[in-house]
PDB file of C-alpha atoms and ligand atoms in Angstrom:
ATOM      1  CA  MET A  25      -0.012  -0.033   0.054  1.00  0.00           C
ATOM      2  CA  LYS A  26       1.368   3.471  -0.940  1.00  0.00           C
ATOM      3  CA  LEU A  27       1.177   6.310   1.571  1.00  0.00           C
ATOM      4  CA  PHE A  28       0.971   9.842   0.260  1.00  0.00           C
ATOM      5  CA  VAL A  29       1.086  13.143   2.083  1.00  0.00           C
ATOM      6  CA  ASP A  30      -1.623  15.631   1.383  1.00  0.00           C
ATOM      7  CA  THR A  31      -0.221  19.003   1.561  1.00  0.00           C
ATOM      8  CA  GLY A  32       1.136  22.101  -0.260  1.00  0.00           C
ATOM      9  CA  ASP A  33       3.483  22.897   2.456  1.00  0.00           C
ATOM     10  CA  VAL A  34       7.157  22.162   1.368  1.00  0.00           C
ATOM     11  CA  LYS A  35       8.391  21.942   4.967  1.00  0.00           C
ATOM     12  CA  GLU A  36       5.787  19.230   5.682  1.00  0.00           C
ATOM     13  CA  VAL A  37       6.871  17.350   2.653  1.00  0.00           C
ATOM     14  CA  GLU A  38      10.537  17.439   3.877  1.00  0.00           C
ATOM     15  CA  LYS A  39       9.593  16.110   7.232  1.00  0.00           C
ATOM     16  CA  ALA A  40       7.499  13.492   5.766  1.00  0.00           C
ATOM     17  CA  ALA A  41      10.220  12.524   3.286  1.00  0.00           C
ATOM     18  CA  GLU A  42      12.880  12.113   6.016  1.00  0.00           C
ATOM     19  CA  LEU A  43      10.868   9.060   7.293  1.00  0.00           C
ATOM     20  CA  GLY A  44      11.540   7.161   4.114  1.00  0.00           C
ATOM     21  CA  ILE A  45       8.134   5.725   3.935  1.00  0.00           C
ATOM     22  CA  ILE A  46       6.285   8.344   1.605  1.00  0.00           C
ATOM     23  CA  ASP A  47       5.509   7.385  -1.935  1.00  0.00           C
ATOM     24  CA  GLY A  48       4.066  10.643  -3.154  1.00  0.00           C
ATOM     25  CA  VAL A  49       2.293  13.921  -2.350  1.00  0.00           C
ATOM     26  CA  THR A  50      -1.175  15.087  -3.384  1.00  0.00           C
ATOM     27  CA  THR A  51      -1.861  18.832  -3.520  1.00  0.00           C
ATOM     28  CA  ASN A  52      -5.034  20.527  -4.581  1.00  0.00           C
ATOM     29  CA  PRO A  53      -6.037  24.268  -5.345  1.00  0.00           C
ATOM     30  CA  THR A  54      -6.940  24.876  -1.742  1.00  0.00           C
ATOM     31  CA  LEU A  55      -3.716  23.436  -0.288  1.00  0.00           C
ATOM     32  CA  ILE A  56      -1.535  25.499  -2.777  1.00  0.00           C
ATOM     33  CA  ALA A  57      -3.430  28.673  -2.017  1.00  0.00           C
ATOM     34  CA  LYS A  58      -3.002  27.953   1.761  1.00  0.00           C
ATOM     35  CA  SER A  59       0.839  27.627   1.222  1.00  0.00           C
ATOM     36  CA  GLY A  60       1.042  31.113   0.283  1.00  0.00           C
ATOM     37  CA  ARG A  61       3.526  30.458  -2.544  1.00  0.00           C
ATOM     38  CA  GLY A  62       3.410  30.157  -6.311  1.00  0.00           C
ATOM     39  CA  PHE A  63       2.003  26.766  -7.892  1.00  0.00           C
ATOM     40  CA  LYS A  64       4.968  25.992 -10.176  1.00  0.00           C
ATOM     41  CA  GLU A  65       7.610  26.694  -7.781  1.00  0.00           C
ATOM     42  CA  THR A  66       5.810  24.726  -5.041  1.00  0.00           C
ATOM     43  CA  VAL A  67       5.244  21.668  -7.193  1.00  0.00           C
ATOM     44  CA  GLN A  68       8.763  21.827  -8.482  1.00  0.00           C
ATOM     45  CA  GLU A  69      10.256  21.846  -4.902  1.00  0.00           C
ATOM     46  CA  ILE A  70       8.053  19.053  -3.774  1.00  0.00           C
ATOM     47  CA  CYS A  71       9.034  17.001  -6.994  1.00  0.00           C
ATOM     48  CA  LYS A  72      12.655  17.582  -6.099  1.00  0.00           C
ATOM     49  CA  ILE A  73      12.247  16.442  -2.498  1.00  0.00           C
ATOM     50  CA  LEU A  74      10.581  13.228  -3.433  1.00  0.00           C
ATOM     51  CA  PRO A  75      12.107  12.383  -6.946  1.00  0.00           C
ATOM     52  CA  GLU A  76      10.908   8.840  -6.911  1.00  0.00           C
ATOM     53  CA  GLY A  77       7.401   9.830  -5.766  1.00  0.00           C
ATOM     54  CA  ASP A  78       4.260  10.618  -7.628  1.00  0.00           C
ATOM     55  CA  ILE A  79       3.349  14.216  -7.128  1.00  0.00           C
ATOM     56  CA  SER A  80      -0.302  15.235  -7.938  1.00  0.00           C
ATOM     57  CA  ALA A  81      -0.836  18.812  -9.213  1.00  0.00           C
ATOM     58  CA  GLU A  82      -4.221  19.917 -10.292  1.00  0.00           C
ATOM     59  CA  VAL A  83      -5.581  21.674 -13.306  1.00  0.00           C
ATOM     60  CA  VAL A  84      -8.165  24.504 -12.589  1.00  0.00           C
ATOM     61  CA  ALA A  85      -9.756  25.117 -15.975  1.00  0.00           C
ATOM     62  CA  THR A  86     -13.086  23.469 -16.647  1.00  0.00           C
ATOM     63  CA  ASP A  87     -13.242  23.596 -20.453  1.00  0.00           C
ATOM     64  CA  TYR A  88     -11.413  20.847 -22.351  1.00  0.00           C
ATOM     65  CA  ASP A  89      -9.118  23.066 -24.374  1.00  0.00           C
ATOM     66  CA  THR A  90      -7.779  24.990 -21.495  1.00  0.00           C
ATOM     67  CA  MET A  91      -7.526  21.822 -19.303  1.00  0.00           C
ATOM     68  CA  LEU A  92      -5.393  20.146 -21.890  1.00  0.00           C
ATOM     69  CA  LYS A  93      -3.094  23.264 -22.180  1.00  0.00           C
ATOM     70  CA  GLU A  94      -2.752  23.335 -18.379  1.00  0.00           C
ATOM     71  CA  ALA A  95      -2.262  19.668 -18.162  1.00  0.00           C
ATOM     72  CA  LEU A  96       0.636  19.575 -20.595  1.00  0.00           C
ATOM     73  CA  TYR A  97       2.201  22.754 -18.851  1.00  0.00           C
ATOM     74  CA  VAL A  98       1.905  21.047 -15.461  1.00  0.00           C
ATOM     75  CA  SER A  99       3.238  17.829 -16.545  1.00  0.00           C
ATOM     76  CA  SER A 100       6.353  19.678 -17.872  1.00  0.00           C
ATOM     77  CA  PHE A 101       7.284  20.914 -14.472  1.00  0.00           C
ATOM     78  CA  ALA A 102       9.107  17.710 -13.478  1.00  0.00           C
ATOM     79  CA  PRO A 103       9.214  13.927 -14.667  1.00  0.00           C
ATOM     80  CA  ASN A 104       7.410  12.798 -11.570  1.00  0.00           C
ATOM     81  CA  VAL A 105       4.294  15.119 -11.888  1.00  0.00           C
ATOM     82  CA  VAL A 106       0.877  13.398 -11.878  1.00  0.00           C
ATOM     83  CA  VAL A 107      -1.854  15.655 -13.584  1.00  0.00           C
ATOM     84  CA  LYS A 108      -4.893  15.886 -11.095  1.00  0.00           C
ATOM     85  CA  VAL A 109      -8.068  16.222 -12.988  1.00  0.00           C
ATOM     86  CA  PRO A 110     -11.546  16.816 -11.453  1.00  0.00           C
ATOM     87  CA  LEU A 111     -14.243  14.212 -12.467  1.00  0.00           C
ATOM     88  CA  ILE A 112     -16.280  16.281 -14.914  1.00  0.00           C
ATOM     89  CA  GLU A 113     -17.037  15.469 -18.554  1.00  0.00           C
ATOM     90  CA  PRO A 114     -14.081  17.429 -19.977  1.00  0.00           C
ATOM     91  CA  GLY A 115     -11.965  16.046 -17.131  1.00  0.00           C
ATOM     92  CA  ILE A 116     -12.630  12.463 -18.400  1.00  0.00           C
ATOM     93  CA  ARG A 117     -12.052  13.297 -21.911  1.00  0.00           C
ATOM     94  CA  LEU A 118      -8.748  14.932 -20.831  1.00  0.00           C
ATOM     95  CA  VAL A 119      -7.715  11.797 -18.839  1.00  0.00           C
ATOM     96  CA  SER A 120      -8.349   9.622 -21.982  1.00  0.00           C
ATOM     97  CA  GLU A 121      -6.136  11.992 -23.929  1.00  0.00           C
ATOM     98  CA  LEU A 122      -3.415  12.049 -21.411  1.00  0.00           C
ATOM     99  CA  THR A 123      -3.498   8.274 -21.077  1.00  0.00           C
ATOM    100  CA  ARG A 124      -3.004   8.085 -24.792  1.00  0.00           C
ATOM    101  CA  ARG A 125       0.171  10.309 -24.436  1.00  0.00           C
ATOM    102  CA  ASP A 126       1.597   8.219 -21.480  1.00  0.00           C
ATOM    103  CA  ILE A 127       1.067  11.004 -18.920  1.00  0.00           C
ATOM    104  CA  LYS A 128       0.015   9.835 -15.464  1.00  0.00           C
ATOM    105  CA  THR A 129      -3.283  11.096 -14.025  1.00  0.00           C
ATOM    106  CA  ASN A 130      -5.199  11.375 -10.726  1.00  0.00           C
ATOM    107  CA  VAL A 131      -8.834  11.821 -11.030  1.00  0.00           C
ATOM    108  CA  THR A 132     -10.073  13.786  -8.048  1.00  0.00           C
ATOM    109  CA  LEU A 133     -13.428  14.451  -6.366  1.00  0.00           C
ATOM    110  CA  VAL A 134     -14.695  10.869  -6.947  1.00  0.00           C
ATOM    111  CA  PHE A 135     -17.542   9.882  -4.617  1.00  0.00           C
ATOM    112  CA  THR A 136     -19.422   7.120  -6.332  1.00  0.00           C
ATOM    113  CA  VAL A 137     -18.476   3.805  -7.956  1.00  0.00           C
ATOM    114  CA  GLY A 138     -20.163   5.083 -11.167  1.00  0.00           C
ATOM    115  CA  GLN A 139     -17.779   8.003 -11.278  1.00  0.00           C
ATOM    116  CA  ALA A 140     -14.876   5.600 -10.422  1.00  0.00           C
ATOM    117  CA  LEU A 141     -15.778   3.421 -13.431  1.00  0.00           C
ATOM    118  CA  LEU A 142     -15.633   6.505 -15.847  1.00  0.00           C
ATOM    119  CA  ALA A 143     -12.084   7.252 -14.377  1.00  0.00           C
ATOM    120  CA  ALA A 144     -10.994   3.749 -14.697  1.00  0.00           C
ATOM    121  CA  LYS A 145     -12.276   3.503 -18.410  1.00  0.00           C
ATOM    122  CA  ALA A 146     -10.239   6.658 -19.208  1.00  0.00           C
ATOM    123  CA  GLY A 147      -7.049   4.920 -17.899  1.00  0.00           C
ATOM    124  CA  ALA A 148      -6.687   7.049 -14.712  1.00  0.00           C
ATOM    125  CA  THR A 149      -3.459   6.240 -12.804  1.00  0.00           C
ATOM    126  CA  TYR A 150      -5.093   6.992  -9.557  1.00  0.00           C
ATOM    127  CA  ILE A 151      -8.799   7.277  -8.671  1.00  0.00           C
ATOM    128  CA  SER A 152      -9.211   9.615  -5.551  1.00  0.00           C
ATOM    129  CA  ASN A 153     -12.152   8.519  -3.679  1.00  0.00           C
ATOM    130  CA  PHE A 154     -12.921  11.141  -0.885  1.00  0.00           C
ATOM    131  CA  VAL A 155     -14.042   9.638   2.425  1.00  0.00           C
ATOM    132  CA  GLY A 156     -14.084  12.518   4.921  1.00  0.00           C
ATOM    133  CA  ARG A 157     -16.256  14.766   3.047  1.00  0.00           C
ATOM    134  CA  VAL A 158     -18.905  11.948   2.836  1.00  0.00           C
ATOM    135  CA  ASP A 159     -18.632  11.148   6.469  1.00  0.00           C
ATOM    136  CA  ASP A 160     -19.308  14.768   7.230  1.00  0.00           C
ATOM    137  CA  LEU A 161     -22.829  14.292   5.645  1.00  0.00           C
ATOM    138  CA  THR A 162     -23.359  11.379   8.100  1.00  0.00           C
ATOM    139  CA  LEU A 163     -22.911   8.909   5.236  1.00  0.00           C
ATOM    140  CA  GLU A 164     -20.189   6.107   4.921  1.00  0.00           C
ATOM    141  CA  GLY A 165     -17.377   7.419   2.790  1.00  0.00           C
ATOM    142  CA  MET A 166     -15.773   3.995   2.844  1.00  0.00           C
ATOM    143  CA  ASP A 167     -18.514   2.148   1.139  1.00  0.00           C
ATOM    144  CA  ALA A 168     -17.646   3.559  -2.341  1.00  0.00           C
ATOM    145  CA  VAL A 169     -13.967   2.711  -1.661  1.00  0.00           C
ATOM    146  CA  ARG A 170     -14.715  -0.847  -0.980  1.00  0.00           C
ATOM    147  CA  ASP A 171     -16.888  -1.148  -4.038  1.00  0.00           C
ATOM    148  CA  THR A 172     -14.344   0.607  -6.137  1.00  0.00           C
ATOM    149  CA  VAL A 173     -11.465  -1.736  -5.040  1.00  0.00           C
ATOM    150  CA  SER A 174     -13.795  -4.606  -5.870  1.00  0.00           C
ATOM    151  CA  MET A 175     -14.608  -3.129  -9.312  1.00  0.00           C
ATOM    152  CA  VAL A 176     -11.067  -2.585 -10.136  1.00  0.00           C
ATOM    153  CA  GLU A 177      -9.938  -6.125  -9.146  1.00  0.00           C
ATOM    154  CA  THR A 178     -12.942  -7.743 -10.721  1.00  0.00           C
ATOM    155  CA  TYR A 179     -12.368  -6.240 -14.251  1.00  0.00           C
ATOM    156  CA  GLY A 180      -8.539  -5.872 -13.934  1.00  0.00           C
ATOM    157  CA  PHE A 181      -8.548  -2.027 -14.431  1.00  0.00           C
ATOM    158  CA  ASP A 182      -4.985  -0.687 -14.167  1.00  0.00           C
ATOM    159  CA  SER A 183      -6.085   2.253 -11.954  1.00  0.00           C
ATOM    160  CA  GLU A 184      -5.171   2.408  -8.283  1.00  0.00           C
ATOM    161  CA  VAL A 185      -7.733   3.328  -5.625  1.00  0.00           C
ATOM    162  CA  LEU A 186      -6.579   6.218  -3.678  1.00  0.00           C
ATOM    163  CA  VAL A 187      -8.330   7.178  -0.442  1.00  0.00           C
ATOM    164  CA  ALA A 188      -8.522  10.799  -0.090  1.00  0.00           C
ATOM    165  CA  SER A 189     -10.063  13.248   2.415  1.00  0.00           C
ATOM    166  CA  VAL A 190      -8.577  11.121   5.180  1.00  0.00           C
ATOM    167  CA  ARG A 191      -9.088  12.947   8.493  1.00  0.00           C
ATOM    168  CA  HIS A 192      -8.005  10.373  11.154  1.00  0.00           C
ATOM    169  CA  PRO A 193      -6.075   7.074  11.737  1.00  0.00           C
ATOM    170  CA  LEU A 194      -9.417   5.095  11.577  1.00  0.00           C
ATOM    171  CA  HIS A 195      -9.697   6.173   7.807  1.00  0.00           C
ATOM    172  CA  VAL A 196      -6.254   4.587   7.460  1.00  0.00           C
ATOM    173  CA  LEU A 197      -7.348   1.366   9.185  1.00  0.00           C
ATOM    174  CA  GLU A 198     -10.497   1.144   6.969  1.00  0.00           C
ATOM    175  CA  SER A 199      -8.393   1.943   3.844  1.00  0.00           C
ATOM    176  CA  VAL A 200      -6.151  -1.180   4.581  1.00  0.00           C
ATOM    177  CA  ARG A 201      -9.238  -3.300   5.350  1.00  0.00           C
ATOM    178  CA  ALA A 202     -10.788  -2.253   1.985  1.00  0.00           C
ATOM    179  CA  GLY A 203      -7.503  -3.229   0.277  1.00  0.00           C
ATOM    180  CA  ALA A 204      -7.076   0.341  -1.226  1.00  0.00           C
ATOM    181  CA  HIS A 205      -3.829   0.847  -3.086  1.00  0.00           C
ATOM    182  CA  VAL A 206      -3.094   4.169  -1.726  1.00  0.00           C
ATOM    183  CA  ALA A 207      -4.068   6.460   1.133  1.00  0.00           C
ATOM    184  CA  THR A 208      -3.209  10.214   1.086  1.00  0.00           C
ATOM    185  CA  MET A 209      -3.420  12.189   4.418  1.00  0.00           C
ATOM    186  CA  PRO A 210      -2.342  15.280   6.034  1.00  0.00           C
ATOM    187  CA  PHE A 211       1.027  15.029   7.848  1.00  0.00           C
ATOM    188  CA  LYS A 212      -0.671  15.297  11.304  1.00  0.00           C
ATOM    189  CA  VAL A 213      -2.463  11.924  10.569  1.00  0.00           C
ATOM    190  CA  ILE A 214       0.821  10.318   9.736  1.00  0.00           C
ATOM    191  CA  GLU A 215       2.207  11.645  13.123  1.00  0.00           C
ATOM    192  CA  MET A 216      -0.916  10.165  14.797  1.00  0.00           C
ATOM    193  CA  LEU A 217      -0.193   6.793  13.291  1.00  0.00           C
ATOM    194  CA  PHE A 218       2.866   6.510  15.550  1.00  0.00           C
ATOM    195  CA  LYS A 219       1.013   6.930  18.683  1.00  0.00           C
ATOM    196  CA  HIS A 220       0.223   4.156  21.223  1.00  0.00           C
ATOM    197  CA  PRO A 221       0.302   4.562  24.947  1.00  0.00           C
ATOM    198  CA  LEU A 222       1.819   0.990  25.306  1.00  0.00           C
ATOM    199  CA  THR A 223       4.646   1.956  22.966  1.00  0.00           C
ATOM    200  CA  ASP A 224       5.446   4.858  25.142  1.00  0.00           C
ATOM    201  CA  SER A 225       5.204   3.184  28.459  1.00  0.00           C
ATOM    202  CA  GLY A 226       6.989  -0.072  27.034  1.00  0.00           C
ATOM    203  CA  LEU A 227       9.897   2.158  25.982  1.00  0.00           C
ATOM    204  CA  GLN A 228      10.051   3.951  29.171  1.00  0.00           C
ATOM    205  CA  ARG A 229      10.272   0.653  31.077  1.00  0.00           C
ATOM    206  CA  PHE A 230      12.948  -0.794  28.864  1.00  0.00           C
ATOM    207  CA  LEU A 231      15.054   2.276  29.139  1.00  0.00           C
ATOM    208  CA  ALA A 232      14.641   2.429  32.878  1.00  0.00           C
ATOM    209  CA  ASP A 233      15.753  -1.271  33.273  1.00  0.00           C
ATOM    210  CA  TRP A 234      18.557  -0.836  30.981  1.00  0.00           C
ATOM    211  CA  ASN A 235      19.890   2.291  32.636  1.00  0.00           C
ATOM    212  CA  ALA A 236      19.439   0.783  36.137  1.00  0.00           C
ATOM    213  CA  ALA A 237      21.649  -2.033  35.097  1.00  0.00           C
ATOM    214  CA  GLY A 238      24.370   0.521  33.859  1.00  0.00           C
ATOM    215  CA  LEU A 239      24.457  -0.911  30.270  1.00  0.00           C
ATOM    216  CA  HIS A 240      25.636   0.732  27.096  1.00  0.00           C
ATOM    217  CA  ILE A 241      25.588  -0.224  23.321  1.00  0.00           C
ATOM    218  CA  LEU A 242      28.198   2.071  22.156  1.00  0.00           C
ATOM    219  CA  GLU A 243      31.700   1.510  23.655  1.00  0.00           C
TER     220      GLU A 243
HETATM  221  C1  LIG B  26      -6.856  14.689  -2.065  1.00  0.00           C
HETATM  222  O1  LIG B  26      -6.302  14.549  -3.181  1.00  0.00           O
HETATM  223  C2  LIG B  26      -7.401  15.917  -1.630  1.00  0.00           C
HETATM  224  O2  LIG B  26      -6.488  16.852  -1.767  1.00  0.00           O
HETATM  225  C3  LIG B  26      -7.662  15.816  -0.139  1.00  0.00           C
HETATM  226  O3  LIG B  26      -7.488  14.542   0.555  1.00  0.00           O
HETATM  227  C4  LIG B  26      -8.995  16.570   0.290  1.00  0.00           C
HETATM  228  O4  LIG B  26      -9.079  16.379   1.718  1.00  0.00           O
HETATM  229  P1  LIG B  26     -10.204  17.316   2.468  1.00  0.00           P
HETATM  230  O5  LIG B  26     -11.650  16.722   2.286  1.00  0.00           O
HETATM  231  O6  LIG B  26      -9.791  17.082   4.021  1.00  0.00           O
HETATM  232  O7  LIG B  26     -10.113  18.668   2.077  1.00  0.00           O
END
């Protein structure tokens, strides 16, 4: 399973990259705007920090011709850019075209299996299924993830199911249970995954016993 960090903050990407467990980054127009920096410079810096990772950068036009121009421009930023495209009609047309040109894509704002089917048929590299925003409506965001994973496996689509709009560690657990290929999350959720009180108290006890015995590893 791939772990992506969902951020437009270069410093957070650096901290996440140091862990050596991050496979990519997802940004969106809101996250880039929040970073307070320019789009191209931010995406290029992130691409440099994680040169082996897939870095999603989103187009913002909503008509096909401009979307295509933006997509080609964005994909020229770095070899590891993945063009993020919203699930609208010109978006699906764009993904079909980018697939034909061997350019990786991430179809975003996907909420239903029907939408995911359109993205898979267009050859999307990643299908970003949002869960938190559905949970916010007191609905089960993970239902569509489970069904989409099963659809991709049943028909042998190449697309990977990416769980997005992850808000807490339980979403990560559910992503694993659903067999999702990727989960993207804010850096604070990655930090939360480390936490367990028994890890903290266990380590405290090990170190107390070790130190009481006057032991050392390094000479
Ligand atoms: C994913 O690619 C999106 O950028 C992100 O996960 C959206 O999360 P939110 O619903 O918490 O804004």
